[in-house]
Each structure stands twice: as structure tokens, then as C-alpha cells.
Amino acid sequence: MIRLNVNGKAVALDVAPDTPLLWALRDTLQLTGTKYGCGQALCGACTVHLDGAPIRSCVTPVSAVAGKKITTVEAVDSGKVGKAVQEAWRKLDVVQCGYCQSGQIMSAVALLSENRKPTDADIDNAMGGNLCRCATYVRIRAAIHEAAKALA
Amino acid sequence: MNTHTENSEFLNLSRRRFLQGGAGLTLGFCLPTFAAEKLPAAGPGKAGAGLAAPVNFEPNAFLRIGTDNSVTVISKHLEMGQGTYTGLATILAEELDADWSQVRVEGAPADAKRYNNLFWGPAQGTGGSTAMANSWEQLRKAGAAGRAMLVAAAARKWQVSEADIVVSNGVVSHPASGRKASFGQLAAEAAKSPVPAEVKLKDPKDFRLIGKQAKRKDSAAKTNGTAKFTQDVFLPGMLVAVVAHPPLFGAKVKSFDASKTKAVKGVVDVVQIPQGVAVLAKDTWSAKKGRDALTVEWDESAAFKLGSDEILARYKELAKTPGLVAKQTGDSAKAFAGAAKVVRAAYDFPYLAHAAMEPLNCVIQLSAGGCEVWNGEQLHTGDQHALAQLFGLPPEQVKINMLYAGGSFGRRANKDSDYVLEAAQIVKARAGKRDGHAPVKLVWLREDDMRGGYYRPLFHHALEAAIDQDGKLAGWRHRLVGQSILIGSPFESMMVKDGIDAVSVEGASNLPYAIPNLTVDLHTPRDIGVPVLWWRSVGSSHTAFSTEAFLDEVAAAMNKDPLALRLELLAAHPRHAAALKLAAEKAGWGTPLKAAPGERRGRGIAVHESFNSYVAHVAEVTVKADGSFTVDRVVSGVDCGTAINPDNVRSQVEGGIGFALSSLNEAITLKAGRVEQGNFDGFTILRINEMPRVEVHIVPSGAAPTGIGEPGVPPVAPAVANAIAAATGKRLHRLPFDTRELAA
């Protein structure tokens, strides 16, 4: 049994220790907002927060996060930054297919939690690991600025 | 794939009507006789749940009004990112006069009788940027019929004349008496109204949703993790299957050893299928570990073993000889014989993967009642018939739940139903087993997806232009060499005429420029064993580049401004010209660009029509001394007829630009038959830091809507190549671009 805290709840997982956090979240806890895209930390679709910092859950074994606090997109609106980011995403209709957007949002929330007034360069730097094949990048940039404005 | 005669005829018929350019619309709108039709609720995440309130008002197959005042629009088309659900709902809600906030969207089941794509005859499916165009009249009439029935219900209830009733924002009212009712309050009564034989549609000047700003219906679910994709389907007792696929196209399983696989905790079963060896487990990670532990010996005797460089070399040889003539006007031979100047160039295009963010997957369950599928379904009728044939079921016993697709770009509309049949083969292989009815979720890992073929075909183009004594463009020859998407598919007999696959030459054979002598010919190699498929914008994904980059070379040879030459040759094509002018004006065409020391800057333009929409882009680039470059800004002029949702049109063009910019850097290459790329490290799609500023301008239009999912893509790469040439004087002839050629 591996114990961790997911979205504020204590959970015990009966999975092999090498199971990536991604599959534990999705297949065991059925928190399916976190997506599988590449399995090698190349696309960012699986981004979640580990004690507030963004990590790629597809290459993070559950054994490495035992006892830690995990936040997924399902609970990101419990903080005001998360709420502002989701609202900005909706206001600007950022999404297209939507599959990468949970990861995009988790990375954007992590950025704005650290930096309340990011420049375009800051955004490109923080979001460069999150791929979007629909290329919603123009609106991702705009929505991060929009959320920053709302948080100011 | 499919030798079932009935099925082939079905698809062929559909494709023929598609080709006839929308003749399907004349099939007209058929209102089913009223009597609360049972619509399986099969929308994203609904997975076949039954409907509630029996008093729902369902005037036709596209609309359901609940007593809870909800207006549900049934989408016959897949939402794979293009805003389809929102656009279709906008059309219907406009004529219904619903309030946008009460509207929701649900995916239609596979039922070609009610939900066929009107441009595809009797087949249901999404593609070719047809969703809005084929639904336009149909959904306006569906909304107007619903509105008329609500009005009739109110008139009966209030004992007033229908003519005195007003409908606005979801409220039916009788101003003279002050009576008011919501749609929900009238639903039960409206269900008793006769279905009108004819309905009056709004004058477009009265539109209050169409052409305005209807917010996307899927934004909330796609930002809080609740949107349901195929990957997110969990059913009781479900097994996850990961498949060991052959390392070469055409290789087959010779033997396999699953002893180590079966020792992996969580692995339940291992079965051989025609596509490889499937490992089934209780969860994805166990299935993957099980597959990694598998030893498979492959029979590569019939496999395709060439590399992409060898394929290209063969194509270049073929290009030395004439191919089958796809288009001929005037007398090119004479034009070239009498030319004062001849310009020549050849262009190469690689295989490209669709690389949607959601790798391919499909869930199938077989039970006594038939087969049930959960899929980001893009080709309902084709997949339904393919599954029916495999399982020996009547097609209506194949129930398809259409979920959101995490991108597709054409990949999920597979002419051979490849991944859907793979999932079905696994289910079939387990049919006799104790837990043989367990639903199976087939999961392709990224590497399976990227190495799984069905690529945009590799192409070689050779072009030449004749400039006559008067300095006029007198002749144009365009030779293309590349695999056919349609030959060998169920679509062949209708889309391939005299050996010419229409989608191999689209964009080249219908060159809009006024050139008196034009020849387009085509070689279609049939001995290349790499599966190919339509990729966002299909033939135009390569023909727009060769025609538009080459026209710039011709303009340079004629000492003409690239925009001026285009406009001169487009006198008979005002929609191309208007898109060009709009983009050029907004971009400041002709004004100088400032360059920092050591940098070269340039502006390029291109225009292309695809799927009856017209898009022009102006690109601005900065090229550094080492040849690396950035695309700084793209300004677009877009004519897609009536823009149902202008913000979504802009969004699709922004995304199309980014998708196309990816193609400047990406390629699928083969070495001795093996695909060299397996993930996003080798196949490098665009990242946010590479995304330029984008400005999209829409040409005002009262014409019927045409597509916008694809048309933004084709003119991007040539506009960038032309900008690079303007900055450096160097013409790039090969995709992906080799920036070393641009070093100062």
C-alpha cells in the first residue's frame, strides 16, 4: 500500500511501486482529467502539482510521491489562482480538442502562483513543455495574461 | 479492408455524392413523423444512459426540449476540436430563438438514416470541413420547425392567434395579453403540435447568434477535467489492451512467448490477432509492462523494407517521365517551345503523422444484444459496417457512442477502420472465454500511434513555367509523384477516375490562376507499402506549397511583386483576390520591415482555396546569420462564407497556422522500412515559444457557410517560404526546412 494525499484526501493505493502516478490517478482513482500523451515527459498532458510544483506524472513512480500532496485539475479550482486560470480559459475559449488543456492549466497555475505578472517570455519559458497539437498557443498566452489581470 | 458488397456500394455512393459538390443538400430535410422518437443518449460521458422525462419535446432528430427548460441539440458530427458542437448548436438555436445559456449538445448515435452527412449521401461521418456546410439548411429548418411547434402550442393554450406570438431568448410570449412561457413549460403541449410541412427561415439581418459571439459549449468540461474522451471510459470488468505491433509494415507474427508477460501482476490474458499480439490487463500500466515482457518473432518476408530516402529517389526518377494527365488546358508544349524564359523548381514533402494529443484508442463490448463501441468516432457508417461484418451482426446492432476526440486531423476517419477493427479483433479472439464478454479498451501508446502508419503521403513535385516574349505567364506544367490515399480503399471506384486519385492533385489541378496552357500530371506508385491517409487539408497540404512557392519564383523571374502578379492572374476569382487583399492590407504589404543588425527580415504571401473556403496569409520572418529563423507574425484574410461563430473561425485559423508551422520541422522517416520517430522527441511539433503573433480577418459574406477546420493550414508554409526568400534570396524546396541552407 502506498499512501498519498490527492486533492486533499488521504488515499492508499494497492499498485506496484513502479506504477507512474499518472496511471494510479487515472486507472486506480479514476481521476481522468490528467491525460496520457507520451509517457516520457515530452508533452506535459499529464502535469499535476506535487506540493504545489508542477511535475510530469507519467514518469513519476507512485513510490516517489508517497506521503506527498498531489493536486490534479479536478481540484485546481480550490485555490484562487486555479479559479482565475479556469475562468480566463473559458472567457477566451482557449480549448479546441481539449485533451492537453488539463496539463496546460496545471502549468499555468504553477507559473502564476510564482509570478503574478508574467511576460510573454516568462509564459513561453514556463509553458514550453506543454504541447498542443491544435496549437491553441495564442489564446493560452492571452488567457494567462487575462488571469494575471484578474488576480492583480 | 472491406469486401462486403453492400458496404462498399454504400461508401462509394456516399463519396460520389460528396464529389458532386453538395448535391446531397437536395435530399432535403425530412422530419420524421412525430411520436417521441427514442434517442439513445450517447453524448460524451453519457455512454448510453437512458433518457428521463417522457414528456420531452422532440420535434425531430436534432432537437430535444426538456420540461426542465433544457434545449438539447443532437450533433451528428464529431467534436474533435473544431468547435463543431458549438457551431451546429448555434445554427439550430438561432432559428429556435433559444437562449444560448439553455442550450447543450449531445453526440448522435451511429444512425445513417437520420444522421448522414448530406454531402456524403447515405453515410454518417465528419471530415472534409463539411460539418457546418452540410448541416446549415438542415439545422436551420430543424430549429424553425421546433419554434413553429412551440408557437402553435402557446396559441392553443392561450387561445390566441399564432401571428401575435413572439419568441425571444427562450421565452414565448403574447405581448397583447402579457402571457409568457418558457420552452420547458410548453414542451409537453408542443409535443402535440403537428409537424409543419414547411417552415420560414429568418432573414439573416435578424440573426442574433449566427455571426455573433456564441461561447463554446465544451469550454467548461475541458477546463475542469470532466470532459470524457475514449481514454476516460471505464466499464465494469473492463480490460485494457496494449498490442505488440509489427516493427515493419506488412510483417506478421511468426511466434511469440508470453511466459514472462503472464507473470506480470495484473495481466489477465494474451491473444494473437491479425495485427499482432494483444496483452490484456486490469490496468494500462500492467498491460504495458506485460507487452514489454513479451517476446515476439516476426515474419518479415512480405514486409516493406525501403527507407524514405530510397522512396524519394525513386519518385525523382519517375518524375523524369510523363505521368497520367490530371488536367490539361491549351497547349503547354507549344507554350514552352516558344518561351522566352523557363522557370523550373522541384519540391519534396515527407510523410507526416497526425500526432493528435490523444493517442488512438477504442472501447468495445460484445454482448447478446450486439456490439457497443465507445470512440472518438469520425466515420460512423464505415466503422459500423466494418464491425458488423467482423462480428457477423446486422449494422444496427453495432451501437456507437461518440465521445470527444482529443484531436484527429483525419486520423480517426480511417478508410480501413484500422484501430477500431484492432479493438474488435481482440474482443473476437476472446469471445469463447470465461470472461469473453468483458469490455476491452484498446490503448495505443504514443509509439504505437506514431509508428502506426496512415501518414500524409510523401510527395515529389516538379514544376516549370513558361514566360513568353511579352513577359506573360504563358505555360505551367506540374508533375506530382506520390502514393494514392484512395486507391485500394472502399472509396476508390468513385474518387479515382482513369487512375487519377482526385485528392492527390487537388489544389494543383484546379489552379485558379489565368494561365492559358496548363498541364498537371501524376505518377501514383503502387508498390510502396506505407499506409497513407488524409491529413488536415489532404492534398492541399502539399499542393498549396508547391504552387504558391513556385508562383513566387515565377514572379521573381518576371520582376513582379508577388501580390500584384497574383491579383493580375486572379481576375476571374474574386474570392481568392478578396482574401489576398484583406491579408495584404492588414499586414501592411509593401511597407518596410526593420531588421536588427545581423538579422534578415522578410514578408511572404500565399493564398489557397480548399473545401470551398479561401484563405490568404502574410507571414513575417526573421532569419539569423546561422540560418535559424522565427516566424514573427502571420496575418490572415479568410472567406468561409457566413462565419457562424467568428471567434471560432479565428480560433481555427490560429490553430491551423500553428499546425502548419509544425510541418516546417516535422517528418516521419523510414530506414530499411522501420519508422525512425516514436515520440515527440523525434517528431517535433510546434511549441508555444515558436508560435507567432496571429491576426485573423474575416471577409464579410452572406454566402452559405463553408469549412474552416482545414482551410487555414495550406497557405501557411508557402507564405513562410516566400518570406524567407524575401529575406534571404534563398528558395527552400524541401520540407522539413533545412535551415543550414539559409546561413548568411
mmCIF file with all atom_site columns, C-alpha atoms in Angstrom, chain B residues 90-183:
data_model
loop_
_atom_site.group_PDB
_atom_site.id
_atom_site.type_symbol
_atom_site.label_atom_id
_atom_site.label_alt_id
_atom_site.label_comp_id
_atom_site.label_asym_id
_atom_site.label_entity_id
_atom_site.label_seq_id
_atom_site.pdbx_PDB_ins_code
_atom_site.Cartn_x
_atom_site.Cartn_y
_atom_site.Cartn_z
_atom_site.occupancy
_atom_site.B_iso_or_equiv
_atom_site.pdbx_formal_charge
_atom_site.auth_seq_id
_atom_site.auth_comp_id
_atom_site.auth_asym_id
_atom_site.auth_atom_id
_atom_site.pdbx_PDB_model_num
ATOM 1  C CA . THR B 1 90  ? -25.634 27.922 -32.901 1.00 0.00 ? 90  THR B CA 1
ATOM 2  C CA . ILE B 1 91  ? -27.383 27.236 -36.211 1.00 0.00 ? 91  ILE B CA 1
ATOM 3  C CA . LEU B 1 92  ? -30.295 25.423 -34.599 1.00 0.00 ? 92  LEU B CA 1
ATOM 4  C CA . ALA B 1 93  ? -30.628 27.725 -31.588 1.00 0.00 ? 93  ALA B CA 1
ATOM 5  C CA . GLU B 1 94  ? -30.761 30.738 -33.901 1.00 0.00 ? 94  GLU B CA 1
ATOM 6  C CA . GLU B 1 95  ? -33.911 29.590 -35.680 1.00 0.00 ? 95  GLU B CA 1
ATOM 7  C CA . LEU B 1 96  ? -35.413 28.219 -32.480 1.00 0.00 ? 96  LEU B CA 1
ATOM 8  C CA . ASP B 1 97  ? -34.804 31.555 -30.758 1.00 0.00 ? 97  ASP B CA 1
ATOM 9  C CA . ALA B 1 98  ? -33.425 29.720 -27.762 1.00 0.00 ? 98  ALA B CA 1
ATOM 10 C CA . ASP B 1 99  ? -31.385 31.388 -25.072 1.00 0.00 ? 99  ASP B CA 1
ATOM 11 C CA . TRP B 1 100 ? -27.752 30.314 -25.547 1.00 0.00 ? 100 TRP B CA 1
ATOM 12 C CA . SER B 1 101 ? -27.398 29.508 -21.854 1.00 0.00 ? 101 SER B CA 1
ATOM 13 C CA . GLN B 1 102 ? -30.153 26.860 -22.017 1.00 0.00 ? 102 GLN B CA 1
ATOM 14 C CA . VAL B 1 103 ? -28.560 25.050 -24.960 1.00 0.00 ? 103 VAL B CA 1
ATOM 15 C CA . ARG B 1 104 ? -26.498 21.905 -24.542 1.00 0.00 ? 104 ARG B CA 1
ATOM 16 C CA . VAL B 1 105 ? -25.092 19.466 -27.042 1.00 0.00 ? 105 VAL B CA 1
ATOM 17 C CA . GLU B 1 106 ? -25.165 15.708 -27.194 1.00 0.00 ? 106 GLU B CA 1
ATOM 18 C CA . GLY B 1 107 ? -23.438 13.420 -29.687 1.00 0.00 ? 107 GLY B CA 1
ATOM 19 C CA . ALA B 1 108 ? -25.698 11.468 -32.026 1.00 0.00 ? 108 ALA B CA 1
ATOM 20 C CA . PRO B 1 109 ? -25.553 7.688  -32.223 1.00 0.00 ? 109 PRO B CA 1
ATOM 21 C CA . ALA B 1 110 ? -24.444 5.964  -35.414 1.00 0.00 ? 110 ALA B CA 1
ATOM 22 C CA . ASP B 1 111 ? -27.593 6.034  -37.484 1.00 0.00 ? 111 ASP B CA 1
ATOM 23 C CA . ALA B 1 112 ? -27.011 6.963  -41.093 1.00 0.00 ? 112 ALA B CA 1
ATOM 24 C CA . LYS B 1 113 ? -30.722 7.115  -41.819 1.00 0.00 ? 113 LYS B CA 1
ATOM 25 C CA . ARG B 1 114 ? -31.138 10.160 -39.640 1.00 0.00 ? 114 ARG B CA 1
ATOM 26 C CA . TYR B 1 115 ? -27.633 11.464 -39.208 1.00 0.00 ? 115 TYR B CA 1
ATOM 27 C CA . ASN B 1 116 ? -25.918 11.091 -42.583 1.00 0.00 ? 116 ASN B CA 1
ATOM 28 C CA . ASN B 1 117 ? -23.544 13.753 -43.792 1.00 0.00 ? 117 ASN B CA 1
ATOM 29 C CA . LEU B 1 118 ? -25.666 15.307 -46.537 1.00 0.00 ? 118 LEU B CA 1
ATOM 30 C CA . PHE B 1 119 ? -22.555 15.773 -48.696 1.00 0.00 ? 119 PHE B CA 1
ATOM 31 C CA . TRP B 1 120 ? -21.730 12.084 -48.363 1.00 0.00 ? 120 TRP B CA 1
ATOM 32 C CA . GLY B 1 121 ? -25.065 10.678 -49.430 1.00 0.00 ? 121 GLY B CA 1
ATOM 33 C CA . PRO B 1 122 ? -26.205 7.982  -47.053 1.00 0.00 ? 122 PRO B CA 1
ATOM 34 C CA . ALA B 1 123 ? -23.046 7.829  -44.929 1.00 0.00 ? 123 ALA B CA 1
ATOM 35 C CA . GLN B 1 124 ? -22.549 9.394  -41.500 1.00 0.00 ? 124 GLN B CA 1
ATOM 36 C CA . GLY B 1 125 ? -19.186 10.897 -40.702 1.00 0.00 ? 125 GLY B CA 1
ATOM 37 C CA . THR B 1 126 ? -17.164 14.023 -40.097 1.00 0.00 ? 126 THR B CA 1
ATOM 38 C CA . GLY B 1 127 ? -14.465 15.305 -42.424 1.00 0.00 ? 127 GLY B CA 1
ATOM 39 C CA . GLY B 1 128 ? -13.556 17.441 -45.376 1.00 0.00 ? 128 GLY B CA 1
ATOM 40 C CA . SER B 1 129 ? -14.532 20.509 -43.355 1.00 0.00 ? 129 SER B CA 1
ATOM 41 C CA . THR B 1 130 ? -18.182 19.738 -44.174 1.00 0.00 ? 130 THR B CA 1
ATOM 42 C CA . ALA B 1 131 ? -19.911 19.805 -40.762 1.00 0.00 ? 131 ALA B CA 1
ATOM 43 C CA . MET B 1 132 ? -21.289 23.350 -40.946 1.00 0.00 ? 132 MET B CA 1
ATOM 44 C CA . ALA B 1 133 ? -21.791 23.429 -44.711 1.00 0.00 ? 133 ALA B CA 1
ATOM 45 C CA . ASN B 1 134 ? -23.868 20.242 -44.921 1.00 0.00 ? 134 ASN B CA 1
ATOM 46 C CA . SER B 1 135 ? -25.853 20.985 -41.749 1.00 0.00 ? 135 SER B CA 1
ATOM 47 C CA . TRP B 1 136 ? -26.612 24.633 -42.430 1.00 0.00 ? 136 TRP B CA 1
ATOM 48 C CA . GLU B 1 137 ? -30.009 24.282 -44.074 1.00 0.00 ? 137 GLU B CA 1
ATOM 49 C CA . GLN B 1 138 ? -30.899 21.108 -42.201 1.00 0.00 ? 138 GLN B CA 1
ATOM 50 C CA . LEU B 1 139 ? -30.402 22.564 -38.732 1.00 0.00 ? 139 LEU B CA 1
ATOM 51 C CA . ARG B 1 140 ? -31.950 25.907 -39.553 1.00 0.00 ? 140 ARG B CA 1
ATOM 52 C CA . LYS B 1 141 ? -35.077 24.026 -40.625 1.00 0.00 ? 141 LYS B CA 1
ATOM 53 C CA . ALA B 1 142 ? -34.919 21.791 -37.556 1.00 0.00 ? 142 ALA B CA 1
ATOM 54 C CA . GLY B 1 143 ? -34.778 24.839 -35.281 1.00 0.00 ? 143 GLY B CA 1
ATOM 55 C CA . ALA B 1 144 ? -37.504 26.676 -37.156 1.00 0.00 ? 144 ALA B CA 1
ATOM 56 C CA . ALA B 1 145 ? -39.785 23.616 -37.002 1.00 0.00 ? 145 ALA B CA 1
ATOM 57 C CA . GLY B 1 146 ? -39.310 23.393 -33.260 1.00 0.00 ? 146 GLY B CA 1
ATOM 58 C CA . ARG B 1 147 ? -40.082 27.079 -32.901 1.00 0.00 ? 147 ARG B CA 1
ATOM 59 C CA . ALA B 1 148 ? -43.244 26.795 -35.007 1.00 0.00 ? 148 ALA B CA 1
ATOM 60 C CA . MET B 1 149 ? -44.467 23.910 -32.861 1.00 0.00 ? 149 MET B CA 1
ATOM 61 C CA . LEU B 1 150 ? -43.824 25.853 -29.654 1.00 0.00 ? 150 LEU B CA 1
ATOM 62 C CA . VAL B 1 151 ? -45.725 28.814 -31.086 1.00 0.00 ? 151 VAL B CA 1
ATOM 63 C CA . ALA B 1 152 ? -48.639 26.555 -32.083 1.00 0.00 ? 152 ALA B CA 1
ATOM 64 C CA . ALA B 1 153 ? -48.684 25.090 -28.571 1.00 0.00 ? 153 ALA B CA 1
ATOM 65 C CA . ALA B 1 154 ? -48.789 28.529 -26.962 1.00 0.00 ? 154 ALA B CA 1
ATOM 66 C CA . ALA B 1 155 ? -51.560 29.669 -29.327 1.00 0.00 ? 155 ALA B CA 1
ATOM 67 C CA . ARG B 1 156 ? -53.686 26.669 -28.386 1.00 0.00 ? 156 ARG B CA 1
ATOM 68 C CA . LYS B 1 157 ? -53.055 27.081 -24.695 1.00 0.00 ? 157 LYS B CA 1
ATOM 69 C CA . TRP B 1 158 ? -53.741 30.804 -24.614 1.00 0.00 ? 158 TRP B CA 1
ATOM 70 C CA . GLN B 1 159 ? -56.478 30.769 -27.285 1.00 0.00 ? 159 GLN B CA 1
ATOM 71 C CA . VAL B 1 160 ? -54.721 33.454 -29.297 1.00 0.00 ? 160 VAL B CA 1
ATOM 72 C CA . SER B 1 161 ? -53.541 33.773 -32.855 1.00 0.00 ? 161 SER B CA 1
ATOM 73 C CA . GLU B 1 162 ? -50.110 32.346 -33.689 1.00 0.00 ? 162 GLU B CA 1
ATOM 74 C CA . ALA B 1 163 ? -49.385 35.560 -35.572 1.00 0.00 ? 163 ALA B CA 1
ATOM 75 C CA . ASP B 1 164 ? -49.463 37.544 -32.327 1.00 0.00 ? 164 ASP B CA 1
ATOM 76 C CA . ILE B 1 165 ? -46.924 35.378 -30.547 1.00 0.00 ? 165 ILE B CA 1
ATOM 77 C CA . VAL B 1 166 ? -43.312 36.405 -30.124 1.00 0.00 ? 166 VAL B CA 1
ATOM 78 C CA . VAL B 1 167 ? -40.342 34.156 -29.349 1.00 0.00 ? 167 VAL B CA 1
ATOM 79 C CA . SER B 1 168 ? -37.148 35.599 -27.989 1.00 0.00 ? 168 SER B CA 1
ATOM 80 C CA . ASN B 1 169 ? -34.265 34.208 -25.904 1.00 0.00 ? 169 ASN B CA 1
ATOM 81 C CA . GLY B 1 170 ? -36.110 31.067 -24.920 1.00 0.00 ? 170 GLY B CA 1
ATOM 82 C CA . VAL B 1 171 ? -39.329 32.815 -23.924 1.00 0.00 ? 171 VAL B CA 1
ATOM 83 C CA . VAL B 1 172 ? -42.600 32.521 -25.829 1.00 0.00 ? 172 VAL B CA 1
ATOM 84 C CA . SER B 1 173 ? -44.888 35.474 -25.193 1.00 0.00 ? 173 SER B CA 1
ATOM 85 C CA . HIS B 1 174 ? -48.130 37.106 -26.244 1.00 0.00 ? 174 HIS B CA 1
ATOM 86 C CA . PRO B 1 175 ? -47.462 40.820 -25.770 1.00 0.00 ? 175 PRO B CA 1
ATOM 87 C CA . ALA B 1 176 ? -51.113 41.840 -26.139 1.00 0.00 ? 176 ALA B CA 1
ATOM 88 C CA . SER B 1 177 ? -52.195 39.801 -23.106 1.00 0.00 ? 177 SER B CA 1
ATOM 89 C CA . GLY B 1 178 ? -48.889 39.771 -21.282 1.00 0.00 ? 178 GLY B CA 1
ATOM 90 C CA . ARG B 1 179 ? -48.770 35.952 -21.233 1.00 0.00 ? 179 ARG B CA 1
ATOM 91 C CA . LYS B 1 180 ? -45.370 34.303 -21.145 1.00 0.00 ? 180 LYS B CA 1
ATOM 92 C CA . ALA B 1 181 ? -43.996 30.777 -21.030 1.00 0.00 ? 181 ALA B CA 1
ATOM 93 C CA . SER B 1 182 ? -40.595 29.166 -21.168 1.00 0.00 ? 182 SER B CA 1
ATOM 94 C CA . PHE B 1 183 ? -39.839 26.436 -23.697 1.00 0.00 ? 183 PHE B CA 1
#
